[in-house]
Tab-separated table of C-alpha atoms and ligand atoms in Angstrom:
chain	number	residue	atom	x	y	z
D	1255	UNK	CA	114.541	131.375	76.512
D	1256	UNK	CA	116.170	128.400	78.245
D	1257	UNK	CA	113.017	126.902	80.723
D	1258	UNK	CA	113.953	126.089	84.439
D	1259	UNK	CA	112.932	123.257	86.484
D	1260	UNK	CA	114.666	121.512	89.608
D	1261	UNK	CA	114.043	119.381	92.195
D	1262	UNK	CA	113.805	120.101	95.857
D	1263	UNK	CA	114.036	118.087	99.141
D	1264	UNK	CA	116.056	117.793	101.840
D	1265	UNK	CA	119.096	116.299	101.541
D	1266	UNK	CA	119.081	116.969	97.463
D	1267	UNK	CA	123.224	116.485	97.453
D	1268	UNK	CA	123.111	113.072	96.011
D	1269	UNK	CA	120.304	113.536	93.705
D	1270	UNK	CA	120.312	111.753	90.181
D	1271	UNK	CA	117.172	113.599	88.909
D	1272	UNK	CA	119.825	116.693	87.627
D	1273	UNK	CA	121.583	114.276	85.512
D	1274	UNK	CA	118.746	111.693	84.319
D	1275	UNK	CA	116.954	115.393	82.970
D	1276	UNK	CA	120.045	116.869	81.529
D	1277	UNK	CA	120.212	113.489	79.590
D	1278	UNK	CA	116.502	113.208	78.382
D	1279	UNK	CA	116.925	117.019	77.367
D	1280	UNK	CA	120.281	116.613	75.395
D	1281	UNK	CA	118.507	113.480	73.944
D	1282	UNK	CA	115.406	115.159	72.549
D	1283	UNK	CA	116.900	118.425	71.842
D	1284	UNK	CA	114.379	120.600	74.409
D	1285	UNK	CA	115.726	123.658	75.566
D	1286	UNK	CA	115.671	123.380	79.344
D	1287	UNK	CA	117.814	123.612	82.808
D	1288	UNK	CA	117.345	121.266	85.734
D	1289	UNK	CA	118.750	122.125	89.303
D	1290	UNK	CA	118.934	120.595	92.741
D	1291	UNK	CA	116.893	122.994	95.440
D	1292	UNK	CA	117.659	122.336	99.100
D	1293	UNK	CA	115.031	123.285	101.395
D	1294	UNK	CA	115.373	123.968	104.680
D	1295	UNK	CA	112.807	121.572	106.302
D	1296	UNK	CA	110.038	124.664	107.485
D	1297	UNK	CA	111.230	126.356	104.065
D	1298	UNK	CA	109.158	124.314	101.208
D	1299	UNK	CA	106.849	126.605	100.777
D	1300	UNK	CA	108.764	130.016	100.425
D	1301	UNK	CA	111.213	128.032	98.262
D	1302	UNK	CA	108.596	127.132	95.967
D	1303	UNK	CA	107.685	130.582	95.699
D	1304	UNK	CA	110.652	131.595	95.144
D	1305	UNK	CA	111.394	129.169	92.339
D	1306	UNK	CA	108.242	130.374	90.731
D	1307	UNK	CA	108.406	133.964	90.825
D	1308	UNK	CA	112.045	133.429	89.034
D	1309	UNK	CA	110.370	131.819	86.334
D	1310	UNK	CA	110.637	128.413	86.883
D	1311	UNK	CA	108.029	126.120	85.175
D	1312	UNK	CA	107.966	123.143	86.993
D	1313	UNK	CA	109.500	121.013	90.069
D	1314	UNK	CA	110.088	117.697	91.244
D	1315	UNK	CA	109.702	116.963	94.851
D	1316	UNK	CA	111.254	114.668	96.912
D	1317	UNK	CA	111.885	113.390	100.912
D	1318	UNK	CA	110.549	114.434	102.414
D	1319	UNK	CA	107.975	117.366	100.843
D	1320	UNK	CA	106.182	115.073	98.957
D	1321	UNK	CA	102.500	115.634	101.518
D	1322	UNK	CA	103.417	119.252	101.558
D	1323	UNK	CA	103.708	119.747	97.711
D	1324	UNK	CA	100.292	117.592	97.775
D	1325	UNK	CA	98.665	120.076	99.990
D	1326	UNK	CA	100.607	123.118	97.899
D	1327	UNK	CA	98.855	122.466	94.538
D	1328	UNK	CA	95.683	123.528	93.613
D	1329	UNK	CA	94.762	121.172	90.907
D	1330	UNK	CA	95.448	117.602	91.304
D	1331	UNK	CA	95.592	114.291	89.073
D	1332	UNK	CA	93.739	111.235	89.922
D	1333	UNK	CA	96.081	109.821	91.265
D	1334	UNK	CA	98.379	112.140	93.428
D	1335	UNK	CA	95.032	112.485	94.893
D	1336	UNK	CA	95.092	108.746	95.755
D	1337	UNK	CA	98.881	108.648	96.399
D	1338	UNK	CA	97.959	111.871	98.838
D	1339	UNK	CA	101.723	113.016	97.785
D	1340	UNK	CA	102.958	115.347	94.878
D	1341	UNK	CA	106.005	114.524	93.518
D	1342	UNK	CA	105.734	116.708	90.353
D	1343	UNK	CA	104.644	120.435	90.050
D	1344	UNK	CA	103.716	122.404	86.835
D	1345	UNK	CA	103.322	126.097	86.947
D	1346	UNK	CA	101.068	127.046	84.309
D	1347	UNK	CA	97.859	129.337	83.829
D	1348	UNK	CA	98.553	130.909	87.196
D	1349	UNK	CA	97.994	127.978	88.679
D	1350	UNK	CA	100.170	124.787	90.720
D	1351	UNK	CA	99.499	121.260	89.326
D	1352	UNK	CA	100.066	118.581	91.058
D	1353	UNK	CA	100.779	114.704	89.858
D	1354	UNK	CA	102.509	111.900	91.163
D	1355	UNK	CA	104.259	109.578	88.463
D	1356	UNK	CA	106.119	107.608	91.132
D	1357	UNK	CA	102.972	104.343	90.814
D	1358	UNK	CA	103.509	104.566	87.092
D	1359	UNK	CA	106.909	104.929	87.152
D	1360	UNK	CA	107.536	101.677	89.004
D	1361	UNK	CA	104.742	99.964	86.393
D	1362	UNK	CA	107.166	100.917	83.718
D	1363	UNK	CA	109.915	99.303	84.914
D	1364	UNK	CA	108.616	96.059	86.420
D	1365	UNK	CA	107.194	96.168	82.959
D	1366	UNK	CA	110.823	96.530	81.583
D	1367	UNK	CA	111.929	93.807	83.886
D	1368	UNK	CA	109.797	91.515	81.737
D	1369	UNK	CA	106.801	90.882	84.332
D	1370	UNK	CA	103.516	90.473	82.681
D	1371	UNK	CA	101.699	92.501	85.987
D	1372	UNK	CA	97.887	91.645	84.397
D	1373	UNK	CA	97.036	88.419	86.455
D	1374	UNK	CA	100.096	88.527	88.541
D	1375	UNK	CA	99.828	87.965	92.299
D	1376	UNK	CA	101.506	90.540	94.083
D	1377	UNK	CA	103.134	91.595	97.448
D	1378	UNK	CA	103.968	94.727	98.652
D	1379	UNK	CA	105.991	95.262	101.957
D	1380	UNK	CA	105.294	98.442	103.982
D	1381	UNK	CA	102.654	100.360	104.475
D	1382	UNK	CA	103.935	104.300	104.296
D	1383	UNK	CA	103.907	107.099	101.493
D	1384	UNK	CA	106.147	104.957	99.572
D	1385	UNK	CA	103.349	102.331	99.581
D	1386	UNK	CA	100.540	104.329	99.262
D	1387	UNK	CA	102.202	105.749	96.206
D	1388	UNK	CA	102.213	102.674	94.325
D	1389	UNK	CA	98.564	101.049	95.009
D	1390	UNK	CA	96.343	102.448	92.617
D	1391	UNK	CA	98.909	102.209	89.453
D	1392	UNK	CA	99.706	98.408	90.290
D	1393	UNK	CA	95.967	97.964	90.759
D	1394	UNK	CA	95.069	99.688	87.459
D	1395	UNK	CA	97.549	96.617	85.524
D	1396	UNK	CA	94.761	94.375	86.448
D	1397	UNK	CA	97.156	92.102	88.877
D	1398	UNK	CA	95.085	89.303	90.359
D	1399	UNK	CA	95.566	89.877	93.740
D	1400	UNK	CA	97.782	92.664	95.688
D	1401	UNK	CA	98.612	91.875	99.591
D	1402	UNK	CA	100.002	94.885	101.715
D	1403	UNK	CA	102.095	93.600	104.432
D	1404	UNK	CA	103.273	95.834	107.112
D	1405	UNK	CA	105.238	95.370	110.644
D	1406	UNK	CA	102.334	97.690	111.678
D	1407	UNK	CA	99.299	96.167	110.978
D	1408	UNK	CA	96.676	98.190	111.551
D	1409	UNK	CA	98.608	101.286	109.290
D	1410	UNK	CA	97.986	98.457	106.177
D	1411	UNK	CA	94.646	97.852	107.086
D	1412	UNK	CA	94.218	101.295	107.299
D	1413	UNK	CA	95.683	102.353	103.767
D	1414	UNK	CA	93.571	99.763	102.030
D	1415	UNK	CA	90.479	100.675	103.720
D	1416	UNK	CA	91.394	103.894	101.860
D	1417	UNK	CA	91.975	102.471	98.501
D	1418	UNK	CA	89.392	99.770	98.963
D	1419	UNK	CA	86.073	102.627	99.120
D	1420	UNK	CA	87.670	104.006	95.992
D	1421	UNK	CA	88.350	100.654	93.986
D	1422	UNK	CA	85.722	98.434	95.570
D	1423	UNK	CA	83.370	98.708	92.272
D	1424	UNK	CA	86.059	97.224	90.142
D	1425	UNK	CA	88.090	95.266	92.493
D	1426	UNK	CA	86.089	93.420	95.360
D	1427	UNK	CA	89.146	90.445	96.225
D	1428	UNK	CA	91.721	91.882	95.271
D	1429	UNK	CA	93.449	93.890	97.503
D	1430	UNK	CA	93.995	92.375	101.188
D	1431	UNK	CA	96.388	93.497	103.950
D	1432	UNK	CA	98.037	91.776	107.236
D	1433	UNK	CA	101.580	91.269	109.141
D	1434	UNK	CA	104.321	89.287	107.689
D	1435	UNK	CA	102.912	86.022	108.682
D	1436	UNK	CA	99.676	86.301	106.657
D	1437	UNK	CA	101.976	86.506	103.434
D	1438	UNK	CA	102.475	83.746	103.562
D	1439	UNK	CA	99.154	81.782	102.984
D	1440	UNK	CA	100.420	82.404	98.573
D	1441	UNK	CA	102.913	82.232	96.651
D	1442	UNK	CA	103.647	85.615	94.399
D	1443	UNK	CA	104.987	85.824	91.063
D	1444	UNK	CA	106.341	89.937	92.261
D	1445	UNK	CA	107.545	90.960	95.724
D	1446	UNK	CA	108.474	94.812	96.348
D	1447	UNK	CA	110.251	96.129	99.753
D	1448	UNK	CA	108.733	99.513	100.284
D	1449	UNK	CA	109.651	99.661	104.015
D	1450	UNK	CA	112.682	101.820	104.469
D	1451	UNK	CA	114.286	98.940	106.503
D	1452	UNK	CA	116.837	98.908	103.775
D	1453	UNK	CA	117.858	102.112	104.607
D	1454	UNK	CA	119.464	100.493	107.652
D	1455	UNK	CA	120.650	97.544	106.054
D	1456	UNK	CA	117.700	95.626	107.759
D	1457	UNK	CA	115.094	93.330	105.773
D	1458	UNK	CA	111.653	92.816	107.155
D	1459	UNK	CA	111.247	89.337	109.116
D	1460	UNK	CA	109.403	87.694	105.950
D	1461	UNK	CA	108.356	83.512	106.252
D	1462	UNK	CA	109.408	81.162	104.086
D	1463	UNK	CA	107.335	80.121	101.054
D	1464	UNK	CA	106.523	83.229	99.770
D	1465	UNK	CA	108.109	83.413	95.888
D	1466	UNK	CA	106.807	81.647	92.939
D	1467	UNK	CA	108.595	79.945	90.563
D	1468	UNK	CA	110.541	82.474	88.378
D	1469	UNK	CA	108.975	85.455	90.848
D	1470	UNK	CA	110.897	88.987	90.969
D	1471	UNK	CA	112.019	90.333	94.370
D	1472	UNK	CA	112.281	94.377	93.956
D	1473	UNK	CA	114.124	96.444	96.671
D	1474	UNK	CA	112.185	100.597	95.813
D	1475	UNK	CA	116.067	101.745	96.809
D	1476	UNK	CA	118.860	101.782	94.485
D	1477	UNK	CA	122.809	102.351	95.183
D	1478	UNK	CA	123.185	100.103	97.924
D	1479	UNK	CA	123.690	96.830	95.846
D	1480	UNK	CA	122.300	93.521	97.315
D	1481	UNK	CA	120.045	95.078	100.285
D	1482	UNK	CA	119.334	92.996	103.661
D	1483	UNK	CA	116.142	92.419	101.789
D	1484	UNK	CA	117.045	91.150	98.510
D	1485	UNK	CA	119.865	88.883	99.801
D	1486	UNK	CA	117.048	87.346	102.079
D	1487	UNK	CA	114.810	87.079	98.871
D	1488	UNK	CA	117.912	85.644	96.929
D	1489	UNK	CA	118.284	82.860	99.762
D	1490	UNK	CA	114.253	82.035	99.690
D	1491	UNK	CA	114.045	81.347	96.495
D	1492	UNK	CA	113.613	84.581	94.254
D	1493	UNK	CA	114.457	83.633	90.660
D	1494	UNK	CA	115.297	87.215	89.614
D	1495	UNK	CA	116.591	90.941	91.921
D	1496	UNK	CA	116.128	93.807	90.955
D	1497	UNK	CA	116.756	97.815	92.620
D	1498	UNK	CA	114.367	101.160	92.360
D	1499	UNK	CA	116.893	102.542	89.808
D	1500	UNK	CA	114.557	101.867	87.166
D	1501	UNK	CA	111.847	103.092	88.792
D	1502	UNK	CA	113.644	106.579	89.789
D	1503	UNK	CA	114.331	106.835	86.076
D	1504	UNK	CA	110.984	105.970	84.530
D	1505	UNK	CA	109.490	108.784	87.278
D	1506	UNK	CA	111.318	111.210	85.718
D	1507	UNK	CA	110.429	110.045	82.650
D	1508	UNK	CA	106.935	110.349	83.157
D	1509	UNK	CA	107.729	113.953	84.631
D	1510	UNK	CA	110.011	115.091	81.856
D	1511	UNK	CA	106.827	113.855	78.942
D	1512	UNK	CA	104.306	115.807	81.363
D	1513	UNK	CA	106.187	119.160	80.961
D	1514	UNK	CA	107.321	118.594	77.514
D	1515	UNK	CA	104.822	116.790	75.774
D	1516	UNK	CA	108.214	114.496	74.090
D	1517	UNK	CA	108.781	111.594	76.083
D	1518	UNK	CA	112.274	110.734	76.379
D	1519	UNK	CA	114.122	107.149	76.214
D	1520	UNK	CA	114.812	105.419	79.439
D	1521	UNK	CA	116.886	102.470	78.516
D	1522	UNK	CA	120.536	104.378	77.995
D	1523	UNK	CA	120.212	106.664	80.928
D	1524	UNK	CA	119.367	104.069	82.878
D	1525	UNK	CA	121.983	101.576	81.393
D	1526	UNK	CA	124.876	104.969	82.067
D	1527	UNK	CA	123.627	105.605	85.922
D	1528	UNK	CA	123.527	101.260	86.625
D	1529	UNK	CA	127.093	101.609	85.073
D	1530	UNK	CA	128.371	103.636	88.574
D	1531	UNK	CA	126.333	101.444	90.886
D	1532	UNK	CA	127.925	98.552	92.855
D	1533	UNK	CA	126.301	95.096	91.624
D	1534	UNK	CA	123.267	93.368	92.546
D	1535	UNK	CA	125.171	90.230	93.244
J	250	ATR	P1	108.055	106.069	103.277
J	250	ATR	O1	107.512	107.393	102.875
J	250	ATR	O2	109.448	105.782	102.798
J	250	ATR	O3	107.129	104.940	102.955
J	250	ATR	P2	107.289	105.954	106.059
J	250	ATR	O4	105.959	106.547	105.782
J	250	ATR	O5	108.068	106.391	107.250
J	250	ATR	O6	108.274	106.152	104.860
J	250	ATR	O7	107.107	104.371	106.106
J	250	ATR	C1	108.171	103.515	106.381
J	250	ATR	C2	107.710	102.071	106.195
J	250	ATR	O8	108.811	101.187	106.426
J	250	ATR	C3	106.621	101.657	107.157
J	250	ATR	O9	105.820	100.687	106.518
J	250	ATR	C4	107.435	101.033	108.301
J	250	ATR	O10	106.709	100.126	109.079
J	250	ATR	P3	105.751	100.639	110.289
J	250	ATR	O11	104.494	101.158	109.642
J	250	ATR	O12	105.521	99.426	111.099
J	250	ATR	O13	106.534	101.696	111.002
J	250	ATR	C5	108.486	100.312	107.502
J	250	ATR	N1	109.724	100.029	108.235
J	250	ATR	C6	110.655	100.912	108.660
J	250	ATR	N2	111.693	100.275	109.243
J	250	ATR	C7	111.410	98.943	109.197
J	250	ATR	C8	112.099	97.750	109.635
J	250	ATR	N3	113.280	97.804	110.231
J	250	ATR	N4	111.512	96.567	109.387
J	250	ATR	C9	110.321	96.493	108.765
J	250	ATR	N5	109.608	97.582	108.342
J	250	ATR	C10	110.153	98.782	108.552
């Protein structure tokens, strides 16, 4: 019998995840169908239930359910507990697991992008789930230093005071938060926009000075081309751009190898979907 998953937010219309599963499930021959669920936004819950009394084995959430689904399951991985968000489900053994393989999922693909993260200084822009999904998985690579800048200061000081209690053992310096100004005081070899200023074509007011020789700039959206941000990264010196469509397709790699214990090749999905985008130029 043919397995079902899907994904479910609201909007889901313009999802990839449909496609990037259909593809790792053609390419490694598993037997399995993949839909697009729209919620209505007080409906997670009951179309969850739904989706699991049908049959359905596992789900992929997205915006903006991710804290619900987190609160839904009742067994959690290490670190959708520290990501406080769920962005895959498995039904099994009665029960709802919850992971989040968004943190690993952008490892993989700054990975991909040829960064060496172990020793790397890094800077991360925002400070909301998007953020706080990311943290612990970037931490994990060993970078040598990872500062959280936010317009909101006190919401970065915040999340690392969170991450800080559970890392402090293994990381004392590491991890330091401020406003866009206090960036500045290093140069880092990776910087990655996780505000959702791209969203309206806006890029955080970041100083001058902040990219290393041969440093990445990484926008977390994908689709739009050269975002607000990354044509402000391009003009301050960024040797190398680079969108979230890797990352969206290394997720749902991570996902797909969770439920199916085969874990599928990125490189030609992602290569097929980059194909329809407009250019990062
Ligand atoms: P997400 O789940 O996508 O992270 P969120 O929790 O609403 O969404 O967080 C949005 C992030 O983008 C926040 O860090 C927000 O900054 P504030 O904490 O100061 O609100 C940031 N953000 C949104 N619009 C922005 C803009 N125009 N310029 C800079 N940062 C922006």
């Amino acid at each position: 019998m043919t397995d079902r998953y899907a994904v479910i937010g609201h909007p889901i219309a313009h999802s990839k995840s449909p496609a990037i599963h259909a593809a790792f499930a053609a390419q490694t021959a598993q037997d399995l169908s993949y839909e697009a669920l729209l919620a209505p936004l007080d409906g997670f819950a009951a179309a969850v239930a739904q989706f699991r009394a049908q049959g359905g084995r596992g789900m992929n959430i997205t915006v903006p359910f991710k804290e619900e689904a987190f609160r839904m399951a009742n067994r959690l991985t290490e670190r959708a507990k520290l990501a406080q968000a769920v962005n895959t489900l498995s039904f099994e053994d009665g029960e709802i697991k919850g992971d989040n393989t968004d943190g690993v999922g952008l490892v993989r693909d700054l990975e991909q992008l040829g960064c060496q993260l172990a020793g790397a200084r890094v800077l991360l822009l925002g400070a909301g789930g998007a953020v706080r999904g990311v943290v612990a998985p970037l931490l994990q690579t060993g970078v040598s230093r990872l500062f959280i800048a936010n317009r909101t200061v006190e919401r970065a000081e915040k999340l690392i005071g969170d991450f800080a209690d559970f890392f402090a053992y293994e990381m004392p310096d590491t991890l330091a938060a401020g406003g866009w100004q206090e960036a500045a005081d290093a140069p880092y070899d990776v910087v990655i926009n996780a505000t959702s200023a791209s969203l309206s074509d806006e890029a955080p007011p970041l100083p001058a000075g902040l990219y290393a020789q041969g440093s990445l700039a990484y926008d977390m959206v994908y689709g739009r081309g050269l975002t607000a941000y990354l044509k402000q990264a391009r003009d301050q010196g960024a040797a190398r751009l680079a969108d979230g469509l890797g990352m969206l397709v290394e997720q749902a790699a991570e996902a797909f190898a969770l439920w199916r214990g085969v874990r599928p090749d990125t490189a030609a999905v992602r290569d097929t979907l980059r194909a329809a985008l407009p250019p990062l130029v």
